[in-house]
Amino acid sequence: MTPRRFSVAMTKAFDETLTRHLIRSDGQEDLCLAMYAPSTGAERDTALLRDACLPLEGERKVHGNASVTGRYVLRVARQARNLGLGVVILHSHPGGRGWQELSDLDADAEASYAQLVEQVTGQPLVGITLAGKDHTWSARRWSAAGSAVDHVDAESVRVLGARLEVSWNDRLVPVPAPMPSQLRTVSAWGERPQADMARLRVLVVGAGSVGMDVAIRLAATGIEKVAVIDFDVVKEVNRDRLVAATRRDARLRVPKADVAERACRSAATAASFEFGRHQLDVTSTRGQSTVLDYDVIFSCVDRPWPRAVLNQIAYTDLIPVIDGGIGIDTFETGQMRNATVRTHIVRPGRPCLQCNGQLDPAQVARDRLGLFDDPTYIERSGQPVPGKQNVAMLSASVMASQLALFVSLVVAPSKFGEPGPLRFSLTTHRLEHVQTTTSPACVYEKLVAHGDQRIPLAQTVADAPTNGSIAVRAVVGLVARYVVALIRWTSRR
Ligand SMILES: [Zn+2]
């Protein structure tokens, strides 16, 4: 059995809180405790840091080798247990640079509390070191099963703000070999950003007119692990937008995920390229846990329900979601009035899709009811169905803007991170910054780093296409009736 991968993530604001405590003006090393929420993916576990529990008077020693008292550890462990969280022990190496290997002394100190913490909280102890010279985080997870106390190293520590800053464990995720086919890419932003970007695990949700092109360009850029999640197959009606699909693909109804794999493999420039092919729906629990294995998500779906699932994960699981879409406006005569492209990165500190006006909870409820698959409902309601309009020439603008946001997030030219929500209007060719802010009542911003304590939006059913079995429809119907009742109840109040 391959061991589960392990990673740590935190917001930039949390990183700053910890850094203020750990990096001292007197140059001595320091130490503190915090709590984490587990986020359980299909193959990866992530510890999401939250709630710094700084030491009270007398709970830690700074001079000499910094150390914590058992009283401090027990206080935080009890607090974590009551909240269903785990405990993190952090210390600094003020003179350190790069990923820090664990010294015997540090290992003994952390190991001595691993058993106690796991017994009290039911969650393994996580140890973290901050290297002061270049601000590199390193992490490991302890296991105190039986009498043996041992640890496994994390593969990365991710810090999410306007930029996604990743400390990589080079031993587990080696720096990619530079390739002659990437010379021009590397000349744009340099070797280090390329190495950091290429190691990200990037997921594209929806292999349609936008997602397919995004995935191909990620592979061509040298990203080593690109994945696509899509349960649909190619049809003749898709071919004016799905430029990588052939007539034969449409005739044989080849899964879009297979077309994406073929196109990405032929475009890839990484020395070792890995393609993740997921013929799944993100609204299933299996689809959702697959999403949690990735570092960055491109949301290239129009349907409200999958977008609602991704919108939540951006906050609860600290995985930035680069979302985009296009709205085409026509006159009554059927002629084009305008097209508007909206793109934005969903993450803590930026408005969620609901606050940004990009996701309507009532539409999510209709999608959960399966109404968008029901032609009689569509006819009766006169409601526009998400995703029915798109044009290959214009979806390229959505892709271009989403990829440019990705570059801002991970390369951050001139140290600018991602710019916030954008809107492009085709009639005037004007690009604007959208001035939306997070609503004080935003439920997702309150669930930052809650991981597995997220609101259950995905359903436990077969992962086949949703317009499949009767059982799926029954569960969808039941959930949706509940959601509609809830919406009616809240709107009456
Ligand atoms: Zn919101």
mmCIF file of N, CA and C and ligand atoms in Angstrom, residues 351-355 438-439 442-445, ligand 1:
data_model
loop_
_atom_site.group_PDB
_atom_site.id
_atom_site.type_symbol
_atom_site.label_atom_id
_atom_site.label_comp_id
_atom_site.label_asym_id
_atom_site.label_seq_id
_atom_site.Cartn_x
_atom_site.Cartn_y
_atom_site.Cartn_z
ATOM 1 N N PRO A 351 -13.992 38.011 -2.130
ATOM 2 C CA PRO A 351 -15.399 37.592 -2.109
ATOM 3 C C PRO A 351 -15.599 36.208 -2.731
ATOM 4 N N CYS A 352 -16.469 35.423 -2.104
ATOM 5 C CA CYS A 352 -16.775 34.100 -2.644
ATOM 6 C C CYS A 352 -17.700 34.286 -3.860
ATOM 7 N N LEU A 353 -17.976 33.197 -4.558
ATOM 8 C CA LEU A 353 -18.794 33.295 -5.782
ATOM 9 C C LEU A 353 -20.186 33.831 -5.475
ATOM 10 N N GLN A 354 -20.691 33.541 -4.290
ATOM 11 C CA GLN A 354 -22.023 34.023 -3.913
ATOM 12 C C GLN A 354 -21.982 35.538 -3.646
ATOM 13 N N CYS A 355 -20.984 35.986 -2.874
ATOM 14 C CA CYS A 355 -20.845 37.418 -2.568
ATOM 15 C C CYS A 355 -20.552 38.217 -3.838
ATOM 16 N N THR A 438 -16.718 41.058 0.445
ATOM 17 C CA THR A 438 -17.327 39.920 1.129
ATOM 18 C C THR A 438 -18.457 40.414 2.031
ATOM 19 N N SER A 439 -19.601 39.752 1.930
ATOM 20 C CA SER A 439 -20.729 40.111 2.795
ATOM 21 C C SER A 439 -20.391 39.753 4.249
ATOM 22 N N CYS A 442 -21.269 36.283 5.067
ATOM 23 C CA CYS A 442 -20.762 35.188 4.210
ATOM 24 C C CYS A 442 -20.413 33.963 5.059
ATOM 25 N N VAL A 443 -21.093 32.866 4.759
ATOM 26 C CA VAL A 443 -20.904 31.661 5.560
ATOM 27 C C VAL A 443 -19.541 31.027 5.273
ATOM 28 N N TYR A 444 -19.049 31.177 4.030
ATOM 29 C CA TYR A 444 -17.799 30.501 3.657
ATOM 30 C C TYR A 444 -16.584 31.152 4.305
ATOM 31 N N GLU A 445 -16.596 32.485 4.383
ATOM 32 C CA GLU A 445 -15.472 33.184 5.013
ATOM 33 C C GLU A 445 -15.388 32.790 6.502
HETATM 34 ZN ZN ZN B 1 -19.405 34.923 0.400
#
